[in-house]
CSV table of C-alpha atoms and ligand atoms in Angstrom, one decimal:
chain,number,residue,atom,x,y,z
A,585,MET,CA,-0.9,-16.6,3.6
A,586,VAL,CA,-1.9,-20.2,4.0
A,587,LEU,CA,-5.5,-20.7,4.9
A,588,ALA,CA,-5.9,-22.2,8.4
A,589,MET,CA,-9.6,-23.2,7.9
A,590,PRO,CA,-12.0,-23.4,5.0
A,591,THR,CA,-13.7,-20.1,4.5
A,592,PRO,CA,-17.1,-19.9,2.8
A,593,TYR,CA,-15.9,-16.7,1.0
A,594,ARG,CA,-13.8,-18.0,-1.9
A,595,ARG,CA,-15.2,-16.0,-4.9
A,596,ILE,CA,-15.2,-12.3,-4.2
A,597,ALA,CA,-16.3,-9.3,-6.3
A,598,ILE,CA,-14.8,-5.9,-5.5
A,599,LEU,CA,-16.5,-2.8,-7.0
A,600,GLY,CA,-13.8,-0.1,-7.3
A,601,GLY,CA,-10.0,-0.4,-8.0
A,602,GLY,CA,-8.6,2.5,-5.9
A,603,PRO,CA,-6.1,1.9,-3.1
A,604,ALA,CA,-8.8,0.2,-0.8
A,605,GLY,CA,-10.2,-2.2,-3.4
A,606,ALA,CA,-6.8,-3.1,-4.9
A,607,THR,CA,-5.3,-3.8,-1.5
A,608,ALA,CA,-8.1,-6.1,-0.6
A,609,ALA,CA,-7.9,-7.8,-4.0
A,610,ALA,CA,-4.1,-8.3,-3.7
A,611,THR,CA,-4.4,-9.8,-0.2
A,612,LEU,CA,-7.3,-12.2,-1.1
A,613,ALA,CA,-5.8,-13.2,-4.5
A,614,ARG,CA,-2.4,-14.0,-2.9
A,615,ALA,CA,-4.2,-16.3,-0.5
A,616,GLY,CA,-5.7,-18.2,-3.5
A,617,MET,CA,-9.2,-16.6,-3.6
A,618,ASP,CA,-10.9,-16.0,-6.9
A,619,VAL,CA,-11.2,-12.2,-7.1
A,620,ALA,CA,-12.9,-10.1,-9.7
A,621,LEU,CA,-11.8,-6.4,-9.2
A,622,PHE,CA,-14.0,-4.0,-11.2
A,623,ALA,CA,-11.8,-1.0,-12.0
A,624,ARG,CA,-13.2,1.3,-14.6
A,625,GLY,CA,-10.4,2.8,-16.7
A,626,LYS,CA,-11.8,6.3,-17.0
A,627,ARG,CA,-10.3,8.7,-14.4
A,628,PRO,CA,-10.2,12.5,-14.0
A,629,PRO,CA,-7.0,14.3,-15.2
A,630,ILE,CA,-5.7,14.7,-11.6
A,631,ILE,CA,-6.8,12.9,-8.5
A,632,VAL,CA,-6.7,14.1,-4.9
A,633,GLY,CA,-5.0,12.1,-2.1
A,634,GLU,CA,-1.3,12.9,-3.0
A,635,SER,CA,0.2,13.3,0.5
A,636,LEU,CA,0.8,10.0,2.3
A,637,VAL,CA,1.4,9.6,6.0
A,638,PRO,CA,4.4,7.4,7.1
A,639,ALA,CA,2.2,4.6,8.3
A,640,VAL,CA,1.3,3.9,4.6
A,641,VAL,CA,4.9,2.9,3.8
A,642,PRO,CA,4.7,-0.6,5.4
A,643,TYR,CA,1.6,-1.3,3.2
A,644,LEU,CA,3.7,-0.3,0.1
A,645,ARG,CA,6.4,-2.7,1.2
A,646,ARG,CA,3.9,-5.6,1.7
A,647,LEU,CA,2.4,-4.9,-1.8
A,648,GLY,CA,6.0,-5.0,-3.1
A,649,VAL,CA,5.7,-1.6,-4.7
A,650,GLU,CA,7.7,0.9,-2.5
A,651,GLU,CA,10.7,1.1,-5.0
A,652,GLU,CA,8.4,1.8,-7.9
A,653,VAL,CA,6.4,4.4,-6.0
A,654,ALA,CA,9.6,6.1,-4.9
A,655,SER,CA,10.8,6.3,-8.5
A,656,TYR,CA,8.1,8.8,-9.5
A,657,SER,CA,7.2,10.5,-6.2
A,658,THR,CA,8.6,13.2,-3.9
A,659,TRP,CA,10.3,12.0,-0.7
A,660,LYS,CA,8.4,13.5,2.3
A,661,GLY,CA,10.3,14.1,5.5
A,662,GLY,CA,7.6,16.0,7.5
A,663,ALA,CA,4.7,18.4,7.7
A,664,THR,CA,4.6,22.2,8.0
A,665,PHE,CA,1.7,24.1,9.5
A,666,ILE,CA,1.3,27.8,8.7
A,667,HIS,CA,-0.8,29.1,11.5
A,668,ASP,CA,-0.9,32.7,10.2
A,669,ARG,CA,1.5,35.0,8.5
A,670,GLU,CA,3.7,35.3,11.6
A,671,TYR,CA,3.8,31.8,12.9
A,672,THR,CA,4.9,28.6,11.2
A,673,GLN,CA,5.6,25.2,12.7
A,674,SER,CA,7.3,22.2,11.2
A,675,PHE,CA,7.5,18.5,12.3
A,676,ARG,CA,10.1,16.1,11.1
A,677,PHE,CA,9.0,12.5,11.0
A,678,ASN,CA,12.5,11.4,12.1
A,679,GLU,CA,12.2,13.3,15.3
A,680,VAL,CA,9.1,11.4,16.4
A,681,ARG,CA,10.1,9.2,19.3
A,682,GLY,CA,9.5,5.5,18.7
A,683,ALA,CA,8.5,6.0,15.1
A,684,LYS,CA,8.6,2.8,13.0
A,685,THR,CA,8.8,4.7,9.7
A,686,THR,CA,10.4,8.1,9.6
A,687,TYR,CA,9.5,9.3,6.0
A,688,SER,CA,6.8,9.0,3.5
A,689,TYR,CA,6.0,10.1,-0.1
A,690,ASN,CA,3.9,12.7,-2.0
A,691,VAL,CA,2.5,10.8,-5.0
A,692,PRO,CA,1.0,11.6,-8.4
A,693,ARG,CA,-2.2,9.7,-7.8
A,694,ASP,CA,-2.7,8.6,-11.4
A,695,ARG,CA,0.6,6.7,-11.4
A,696,PHE,CA,0.2,5.6,-7.8
A,697,ASP,CA,-3.3,4.1,-8.3
A,698,ALA,CA,-2.0,2.3,-11.5
A,699,THR,CA,0.9,0.8,-9.5
A,700,ILE,CA,-1.4,-0.5,-6.7
A,701,LEU,CA,-3.9,-1.9,-9.3
A,702,ALA,CA,-1.1,-3.7,-11.1
A,703,SER,CA,0.1,-5.2,-7.8
A,704,ALA,CA,-3.4,-6.7,-7.4
A,705,GLN,CA,-3.3,-8.1,-10.9
A,706,LYS,CA,0.2,-9.6,-10.3
A,707,ALA,CA,-1.2,-11.2,-7.1
A,708,GLY,CA,-3.8,-13.0,-9.3
A,709,ALA,CA,-6.9,-10.8,-9.2
A,710,ARG,CA,-8.9,-10.4,-12.4
A,711,ILE,CA,-9.2,-6.8,-13.4
A,712,ILE,CA,-12.5,-6.0,-15.0
A,713,ASP,CA,-12.4,-2.7,-16.9
A,714,HIS,CA,-16.1,-2.0,-16.3
A,715,THR,CA,-18.3,-0.2,-13.8
A,716,GLY,CA,-19.4,-2.9,-11.3
A,717,ARG,CA,-23.0,-2.7,-10.1
A,718,GLY,CA,-24.8,-4.4,-7.3
A,719,GLU,CA,-28.5,-4.6,-6.6
A,720,ARG,CA,-30.6,-5.8,-3.7
A,721,GLU,CA,-31.9,-9.4,-3.8
A,722,PRO,CA,-35.6,-8.9,-3.6
A,723,GLY,CA,-37.0,-9.4,-0.1
A,724,THR,CA,-33.6,-9.9,1.5
A,725,GLN,CA,-30.7,-7.8,3.0
A,726,ARG,CA,-28.4,-9.4,0.4
A,727,VAL,CA,-26.6,-7.9,-2.6
A,728,ARG,CA,-26.0,-9.6,-6.0
A,729,LEU,CA,-24.3,-8.4,-9.1
A,730,THR,CA,-26.6,-7.0,-11.9
A,731,ASP,CA,-26.8,-9.4,-14.9
A,732,GLU,CA,-24.5,-7.1,-16.9
A,733,SER,CA,-21.9,-7.0,-14.1
A,734,LEU,CA,-22.1,-10.8,-13.5
A,735,ALA,CA,-21.5,-11.4,-17.2
A,736,ALA,CA,-18.5,-9.1,-17.1
A,737,SER,CA,-17.1,-10.6,-13.9
A,738,GLY,CA,-16.1,-14.0,-15.2
A,739,PHE,CA,-18.0,-15.8,-12.5
A,740,ASP,CA,-20.5,-18.4,-13.6
A,741,THR,CA,-22.8,-17.8,-10.7
A,742,GLN,CA,-23.2,-15.0,-8.1
A,743,PRO,CA,-20.0,-14.5,-6.0
A,744,ASP,CA,-19.9,-15.4,-2.3
A,745,PHE,CA,-19.2,-11.9,-1.2
A,746,ILE,CA,-19.3,-8.4,-2.7
A,747,ILE,CA,-17.3,-5.3,-1.5
A,748,ASP,CA,-18.2,-1.8,-2.4
A,749,ALA,CA,-14.8,0.0,-2.7
A,750,GLY,CA,-16.1,2.5,-5.2
A,751,GLY,CA,-15.1,5.7,-3.3
A,752,ARG,CA,-17.4,8.5,-2.4
A,753,GLY,CA,-20.2,7.3,-4.8
A,754,ARG,CA,-21.2,5.0,-1.9
A,755,GLN,CA,-23.2,2.6,-3.9
A,756,PHE,CA,-24.2,0.2,-1.1
A,757,ALA,CA,-24.9,3.0,1.4
A,758,ARG,CA,-27.5,4.3,-1.0
A,759,LEU,CA,-28.8,0.8,-1.9
A,760,PHE,CA,-29.6,0.2,1.8
A,761,ASP,CA,-30.4,3.8,2.7
A,762,ILE,CA,-27.9,3.6,5.6
A,763,PRO,CA,-27.8,6.7,7.8
A,764,THR,CA,-24.5,8.6,8.0
A,765,ILE,CA,-22.7,10.5,10.8
A,766,ASP,CA,-21.7,13.8,9.2
A,767,GLY,CA,-19.1,16.3,10.4
A,768,ASP,CA,-19.9,20.0,11.1
A,769,ARG,CA,-18.4,21.5,7.9
A,770,ARG,CA,-20.0,22.1,4.6
A,771,ASP,CA,-16.8,22.8,2.6
A,772,THR,CA,-15.8,22.7,-1.0
A,773,ALA,CA,-12.3,21.7,-2.0
A,774,LEU,CA,-10.8,23.0,-5.2
A,775,HIS,CA,-7.6,21.4,-6.4
A,776,ALA,CA,-5.1,21.8,-9.3
A,777,HIS,CA,-1.4,21.5,-10.1
A,778,PHE,CA,0.9,24.5,-10.4
A,779,GLU,CA,4.4,25.4,-11.4
A,780,GLY,CA,6.4,28.1,-9.6
A,781,VAL,CA,4.9,27.7,-6.2
A,782,GLU,CA,7.2,28.2,-3.1
A,783,VAL,CA,7.4,25.8,-0.2
A,784,GLU,CA,9.2,26.5,3.1
A,785,ILE,CA,10.7,23.0,3.5
A,786,GLU,CA,11.3,20.8,0.5
A,787,GLY,CA,9.2,17.7,0.4
A,788,ASN,CA,7.0,18.6,3.4
A,789,VAL,CA,3.2,18.8,3.0
A,790,HIS,CA,2.2,22.4,3.9
A,791,THR,CA,-1.1,23.1,5.6
A,792,ASP,CA,-1.9,26.9,5.6
A,793,ARG,CA,-4.6,28.4,7.8
A,794,LEU,CA,-6.2,31.1,5.6
A,795,GLU,CA,-8.5,34.0,6.3
A,796,HIS,CA,-11.3,31.7,5.2
A,797,GLY,CA,-10.7,27.9,5.2
A,798,TRP,CA,-7.3,26.3,4.8
A,799,SER,CA,-5.1,25.2,1.9
A,800,TRP,CA,-2.6,22.5,1.1
A,801,ARG,CA,0.6,22.6,-0.8
A,802,ILE,CA,2.0,19.2,-1.7
A,803,PRO,CA,5.4,19.2,-3.6
A,804,LEU,CA,5.3,16.7,-6.4
A,805,PRO,CA,8.1,16.1,-9.0
A,806,GLY,CA,8.2,19.3,-11.1
A,807,ARG,CA,5.1,20.9,-9.7
A,808,VAL,CA,3.1,21.6,-6.6
A,809,SER,CA,-0.4,20.5,-5.9
A,810,ILE,CA,-2.5,23.2,-4.3
A,811,GLY,CA,-5.9,22.7,-2.8
A,812,ILE,CA,-8.2,25.0,-0.9
A,813,VAL,CA,-10.8,23.8,1.5
A,814,ILE,CA,-13.4,26.5,2.1
A,815,ASP,CA,-17.0,27.2,3.0
A,816,SER,CA,-19.2,26.2,0.0
A,817,ASP,CA,-21.2,29.5,0.1
A,818,TYR,CA,-18.2,31.8,0.5
A,819,ILE,CA,-16.3,30.5,-2.5
A,820,GLN,CA,-19.2,31.3,-4.8
A,821,LYS,CA,-18.4,34.9,-4.8
A,822,PHE,CA,-15.1,34.3,-6.6
A,823,GLY,CA,-16.7,33.2,-9.9
A,824,ASP,CA,-18.9,30.7,-11.6
A,825,SER,CA,-16.5,28.0,-12.7
A,826,PRO,CA,-14.1,26.1,-10.4
A,827,GLU,CA,-11.2,27.6,-12.5
A,828,GLU,CA,-12.4,31.2,-11.8
A,829,GLN,CA,-13.0,30.5,-8.2
A,830,LEU,CA,-9.6,29.0,-7.5
A,831,ASP,CA,-7.6,31.5,-9.6
A,832,ASN,CA,-9.4,34.5,-8.1
A,833,PHE,CA,-9.2,33.2,-4.6
A,834,LEU,CA,-5.4,32.7,-4.9
A,835,LYS,CA,-5.0,36.3,-5.8
A,836,HIS,CA,-7.3,37.4,-2.9
A,837,ASP,CA,-6.3,35.6,0.3
A,838,PRO,CA,-3.5,37.4,2.1
A,839,VAL,CA,-1.7,34.2,3.2
A,840,ILE,CA,-1.9,32.1,0.1
A,841,ARG,CA,-1.3,34.9,-2.4
A,842,ASP,CA,2.3,35.4,-1.0
A,843,PHE,CA,3.4,32.1,-2.4
A,844,ALA,CA,0.8,31.4,-5.1
A,845,LEU,CA,0.8,34.6,-7.1
A,846,PRO,CA,3.7,34.0,-9.4
A,847,ALA,CA,2.5,30.4,-10.0
A,848,THR,CA,1.2,29.0,-13.3
A,849,ARG,CA,-1.7,26.5,-13.2
A,850,VAL,CA,-0.9,23.6,-15.4
A,851,THR,CA,-4.1,21.4,-15.0
A,852,PRO,CA,-7.8,22.0,-14.9
A,853,VAL,CA,-9.4,22.6,-11.5
A,854,MET,CA,-11.1,19.6,-9.8
A,855,LYS,CA,-14.0,20.3,-7.4
A,856,TYR,CA,-15.0,18.1,-4.4
A,857,THR,CA,-18.0,18.6,-2.1
A,858,ASN,CA,-20.0,16.5,0.3
A,859,TYR,CA,-17.4,14.9,2.5
A,860,GLN,CA,-17.0,14.5,6.3
A,861,SER,CA,-19.5,11.6,6.3
A,862,ARG,CA,-19.4,8.1,7.4
A,863,ALA,CA,-22.0,5.3,7.3
A,864,THR,CA,-23.3,4.0,10.6
A,865,ARG,CA,-22.6,0.5,9.4
A,866,GLY,CA,-20.7,-1.1,6.6
A,867,LEU,CA,-21.5,-4.8,6.8
A,868,GLY,CA,-24.4,-6.9,5.5
A,869,GLU,CA,-25.1,-10.6,5.1
A,870,ASN,CA,-22.9,-11.0,2.0
A,871,TRP,CA,-21.4,-7.6,1.5
A,872,ALA,CA,-19.2,-4.9,3.0
A,873,MET,CA,-18.2,-1.3,2.4
A,874,LEU,CA,-14.6,-0.3,2.2
A,875,GLY,CA,-12.4,2.8,2.1
A,876,ASP,CA,-14.2,6.0,1.1
A,877,ALA,CA,-17.3,4.0,0.2
A,878,TYR,CA,-17.6,3.4,4.0
A,879,GLY,CA,-16.6,6.8,5.2
A,880,PHE,CA,-14.5,9.8,4.3
A,881,ILE,CA,-13.7,12.1,7.2
A,882,ASP,CA,-11.7,15.1,5.9
A,883,PRO,CA,-8.4,15.6,4.0
A,884,VAL,CA,-6.6,17.8,6.6
A,885,PHE,CA,-4.3,15.1,8.0
A,886,SER,CA,-3.8,13.1,4.8
A,887,SER,CA,-5.4,10.1,6.4
A,888,GLY,CA,-7.5,8.8,3.5
A,889,VAL,CA,-5.1,6.4,1.8
A,890,LEU,CA,-4.0,5.0,5.1
A,891,ILE,CA,-7.6,4.2,6.0
A,892,ALA,CA,-8.1,2.7,2.6
A,893,PHE,CA,-5.0,0.4,3.0
A,894,GLU,CA,-5.8,-0.6,6.5
A,895,GLY,CA,-9.4,-1.4,5.6
A,896,GLY,CA,-8.4,-3.3,2.5
A,897,GLU,CA,-6.1,-5.7,4.5
A,898,ARG,CA,-8.6,-5.9,7.3
A,899,ILE,CA,-11.6,-7.0,5.2
A,900,ALA,CA,-9.5,-9.4,3.3
A,901,ASN,CA,-8.2,-11.0,6.5
A,902,ALA,CA,-11.7,-11.2,7.8
A,903,LEU,CA,-12.9,-13.0,4.7
A,904,LEU,CA,-10.0,-15.4,4.9
A,905,THR,CA,-10.9,-16.2,8.5
A,906,GLY,CA,-14.4,-16.7,7.2
A,907,THR,CA,-16.4,-16.3,10.4
A,908,ARG,CA,-19.2,-13.8,11.1
A,909,LYS,CA,-17.3,-12.6,14.1
A,910,ALA,CA,-14.2,-11.7,12.0
A,911,LEU,CA,-16.5,-9.7,9.7
A,912,GLU,CA,-18.1,-8.0,12.6
A,913,ASP,CA,-14.7,-7.1,14.0
A,914,TYR,CA,-13.8,-5.5,10.7
A,915,ASP,CA,-16.9,-3.4,10.9
A,916,ALA,CA,-16.3,-2.4,14.5
A,917,GLU,CA,-12.7,-1.6,14.0
A,918,THR,CA,-13.5,0.6,10.9
A,919,GLN,CA,-16.1,2.5,12.9
A,920,ARG,CA,-13.6,3.1,15.7
A,921,SER,CA,-10.8,4.3,13.3
A,922,LEU,CA,-13.1,6.7,11.5
A,923,ALA,CA,-14.5,8.1,14.7
A,924,ALA,CA,-11.0,8.6,16.1
A,925,TRP,CA,-9.9,10.6,13.1
A,926,GLN,CA,-13.1,12.5,13.1
A,927,ARG,CA,-12.5,13.6,16.7
A,928,VAL,CA,-8.9,14.8,16.0
A,929,ILE,CA,-10.0,16.6,12.9
A,930,ARG,CA,-12.7,18.5,14.9
A,931,TRP,CA,-9.9,19.9,17.1
A,932,TYR,CA,-8.1,21.2,14.1
A,933,TYR,CA,-11.1,23.1,12.9
A,934,ASP,CA,-12.1,24.5,16.3
A,935,GLY,CA,-8.5,25.9,16.9
A,936,ARG,CA,-7.6,23.7,19.9
A,937,LEU,CA,-4.9,21.7,18.1
A,938,LEU,CA,-3.1,24.7,16.6
A,939,THR,CA,-3.3,26.5,20.0
A,940,LEU,CA,-1.9,23.4,21.7
A,941,PHE,CA,1.0,23.2,19.2
A,942,LYS,CA,1.8,26.9,19.9
A,943,VAL,CA,1.6,26.6,23.7
A,944,GLY,CA,3.7,23.4,23.5
A,945,ASN,CA,6.5,25.4,21.9
A,946,TYR,CA,6.7,27.9,24.8
A,947,VAL,CA,6.2,25.3,27.6
A,948,GLU,CA,9.1,23.2,26.2
A,949,ASN,CA,11.5,25.8,27.4
A,950,THR,CA,10.6,25.2,31.1
A,951,LEU,CA,12.0,22.3,33.2
A,952,ILE,CA,8.6,20.6,33.7
A,953,GLY,CA,7.9,21.2,30.0
A,954,LYS,CA,11.2,19.4,29.0
A,955,MET,CA,10.3,16.4,31.2
A,956,MET,CA,6.9,16.2,29.8
A,957,SER,CA,7.8,16.8,26.2
A,958,PHE,CA,9.8,13.5,26.2
A,959,HIS,CA,6.5,11.7,26.8
A,960,PHE,CA,4.4,13.8,24.5
A,961,ARG,CA,6.9,13.5,21.6
A,962,LYS,CA,6.2,9.8,21.6
A,963,HIS,CA,2.4,9.8,21.7
A,964,MET,CA,1.1,12.9,20.1
A,965,PRO,CA,2.9,13.0,16.7
A,966,ARG,CA,2.3,9.3,16.1
A,967,ILE,CA,-1.4,10.1,15.8
A,968,PHE,CA,-0.6,12.3,12.8
A,969,THR,CA,1.9,9.9,11.2
A,970,GLY,CA,-0.9,7.3,11.4
A,971,GLU,CA,1.1,4.9,13.6
A,972,ASP,CA,-1.0,5.6,16.7
A,973,ALA,CA,-4.1,7.0,15.1
A,974,THR,CA,-6.4,4.7,17.0
A,975,ASN,CA,-4.3,4.1,20.1
A,976,ARG,CA,-6.5,4.7,23.0
A,977,TYR,CA,-3.8,6.1,25.3
A,978,SER,CA,-2.4,8.5,22.7
A,979,LEU,CA,-5.9,9.7,21.9
A,980,GLY,CA,-6.8,10.1,25.6
A,981,LEU,CA,-3.6,12.1,26.1
A,982,ILE,CA,-4.4,14.5,23.3
A,983,ASP,CA,-8.0,14.7,24.4
A,984,PHE,CA,-6.8,15.8,27.9
A,985,MET,CA,-4.3,18.3,26.5
A,986,VAL,CA,-6.7,20.1,24.2
A,987,LYS,CA,-9.1,20.4,27.1
A,988,TYR,CA,-6.8,21.4,30.0
A,989,ALA,CA,-3.4,22.4,28.6
A,990,LEU,CA,-4.2,25.5,26.5
A,991,ALA,CA,-2.8,27.7,29.3
A,992,GLY,CA,-5.7,30.1,29.2
A,993,ASN,CA,-5.3,30.8,25.5
A,994,ASP,CA,-8.5,31.3,23.5
A,995,PRO,CA,-8.6,28.5,20.9
A,996,THR,CA,-11.2,30.4,18.7
A,997,LYS,CA,-8.4,32.7,17.6
A,998,MET,CA,-6.9,29.7,15.8
A,999,GLN,CA,-10.1,28.2,14.5
A,1000,ILE,CA,-10.7,27.6,10.8
A,1001,ASN,CA,-13.3,30.1,9.5
B,2592,FAD,C1,-10.1,17.2,-1.3
B,2592,FAD,C2,-9.5,15.9,-0.9
B,2592,FAD,C3,-8.1,15.8,-0.6
B,2592,FAD,C4,-7.6,14.6,-0.1
B,2592,FAD,N1,-6.2,14.6,0.2
B,2592,FAD,C5,-5.7,13.4,0.7
B,2592,FAD,C6,-4.3,13.3,1.0
B,2592,FAD,O1,-3.5,14.3,0.8
B,2592,FAD,N2,-3.8,12.1,1.5
B,2592,FAD,C7,-4.6,11.1,1.6
B,2592,FAD,O2,-4.2,10.0,2.1
B,2592,FAD,N3,-5.9,11.1,1.3
B,2592,FAD,C8,-6.5,12.2,0.8
B,2592,FAD,N4,-7.8,12.3,0.4
B,2592,FAD,C9,-8.6,11.0,0.6
B,2592,FAD,C10,-8.2,10.0,-0.4
B,2592,FAD,O3,-8.2,10.5,-1.7
B,2592,FAD,C11,-9.2,8.8,-0.3
B,2592,FAD,O4,-9.5,8.6,1.0
B,2592,FAD,C12,-8.7,7.5,-0.9
B,2592,FAD,O5,-8.4,7.7,-2.3
B,2592,FAD,C13,-9.7,6.4,-0.8
B,2592,FAD,O6,-9.4,5.3,-1.5
B,2592,FAD,P1,-10.6,4.4,-2.0
B,2592,FAD,O7,-9.9,3.2,-2.7
B,2592,FAD,O8,-11.5,4.1,-0.9
B,2592,FAD,O9,-11.4,5.2,-3.1
B,2592,FAD,P2,-11.0,5.9,-4.4
B,2592,FAD,O10,-9.6,6.4,-4.4
B,2592,FAD,O11,-12.1,6.9,-4.7
B,2592,FAD,O12,-11.0,4.8,-5.5
B,2592,FAD,C14,-12.2,4.2,-6.0
B,2592,FAD,C15,-12.0,3.8,-7.4
B,2592,FAD,O13,-13.0,3.0,-7.9
B,2592,FAD,C16,-13.5,3.5,-9.1
B,2592,FAD,N5,-15.0,3.2,-9.1
B,2592,FAD,C17,-15.9,3.8,-8.4
B,2592,FAD,N6,-17.1,3.1,-8.5
B,2592,FAD,C18,-16.8,2.0,-9.3
B,2592,FAD,C19,-17.6,1.0,-9.8
B,2592,FAD,N7,-18.9,0.9,-9.5
B,2592,FAD,N8,-17.0,0.1,-10.6
B,2592,FAD,C20,-15.7,0.2,-11.0
B,2592,FAD,N9,-14.9,1.2,-10.5
B,2592,FAD,C21,-15.4,2.1,-9.7
B,2592,FAD,C22,-13.3,5.0,-9.1
B,2592,FAD,O14,-13.2,5.5,-10.4
B,2592,FAD,C23,-11.9,5.0,-8.4
B,2592,FAD,O15,-10.9,4.8,-9.3
B,2592,FAD,C24,-8.4,13.4,0.0
B,2592,FAD,C25,-9.7,13.5,-0.4
B,2592,FAD,C26,-10.3,14.7,-0.8
B,2592,FAD,C27,-11.7,14.7,-1.2
């Protein structure tokens, strides 16, 4: 990108080298900005966020990494929802009317994150293998790097702008005590990789509604990632350690044990709590929050990496434009996107969405249903592929449908307990 006007933001520090921070860094560095990307090397043995929606693929192309990602990932052609033991529903991305991208990938996140980080470095960002820390400038609403981080950054003086892209640690939200909007759930997610797990459709992400909570099965090369998302109090009764809890739960639940029982766990179990939370603002005088550091809604529709990429490009372009208005637009658009996902996710948990899918299958066999399905097939699935996730018309349509098109079915029968 060639700069159309001089921007006051030419030296930028980004704290966190995940998909969000690395995308912002690559976009800024390509435009000639001086970028220090703090990306600490230490990572857990496995990382969540392995199922990508199709709308991520254009970002991979723009970063010039799609071929590399494809070489170590599983090609993903759709999504399968197991409603209960009797009822399963699959979507193929290539059947979505008007889809721009008809496939995606399931990625081993350690390699994926390394690829995205390397693309930022190739674009010219300086990678600082160090935990980056900001602190408040006394008596102001501004942030500066701590002395230690400034010394590590390679900048002689404080940068013009600092981005918190450090994930769910939410450094800046804590620094400014920014209130959050939280979802209704208090769930724990337990996650590990297994060998010998069955999936119904090769490559598809599988979302299973369980007696308590739900689970994912994500096929990766040579193994399957399993995660359970379950009420934090309920899972306690399955053991003390995350390993005991996941292993015992897999033997217990009547839906998941059918496919997980012969499986062998090949990694430690990772535990995540405290999500479904977004900050009420993510912009200050000389700083912004990005990706999970701004808000993380829920993993059920695999939206996190898309939100990270979208935000990364959006904040970079706002900084390149260089006006306060452009930065405020970044903040407003991020709020809108997080709120839109949060709303759709609530319908999954309260059973309305799964009821609608089920009703839709019956109605499609009627004449009026056939006529309407042409329209719905364009707008509804594109919310879940990420291509229309914030489109007002598509969201309005699904809003209407979950309220008025459940054909008298009680959605609570499909809710997630
Ligand atoms: C249980 C669960 C399941 C999920 N499943 C999916 C899924 O299937 N698909 C999907 O798209 N998303 C999923 N997500 C969400 C997804 O993982 C995140 O939304 C996405 O990784 C956010 O990217 P990010 O760059 O904002 O943050 P992160 O991926 O967390 O990256 C931040 C990076 O910065 C580093 N860091 C943190 N602080 C600092 C610092 N101060 N200095 C230097 N480095 C720092 C961290 O070590 C990390 O490497 C899931 C999340 C959870 C909790």
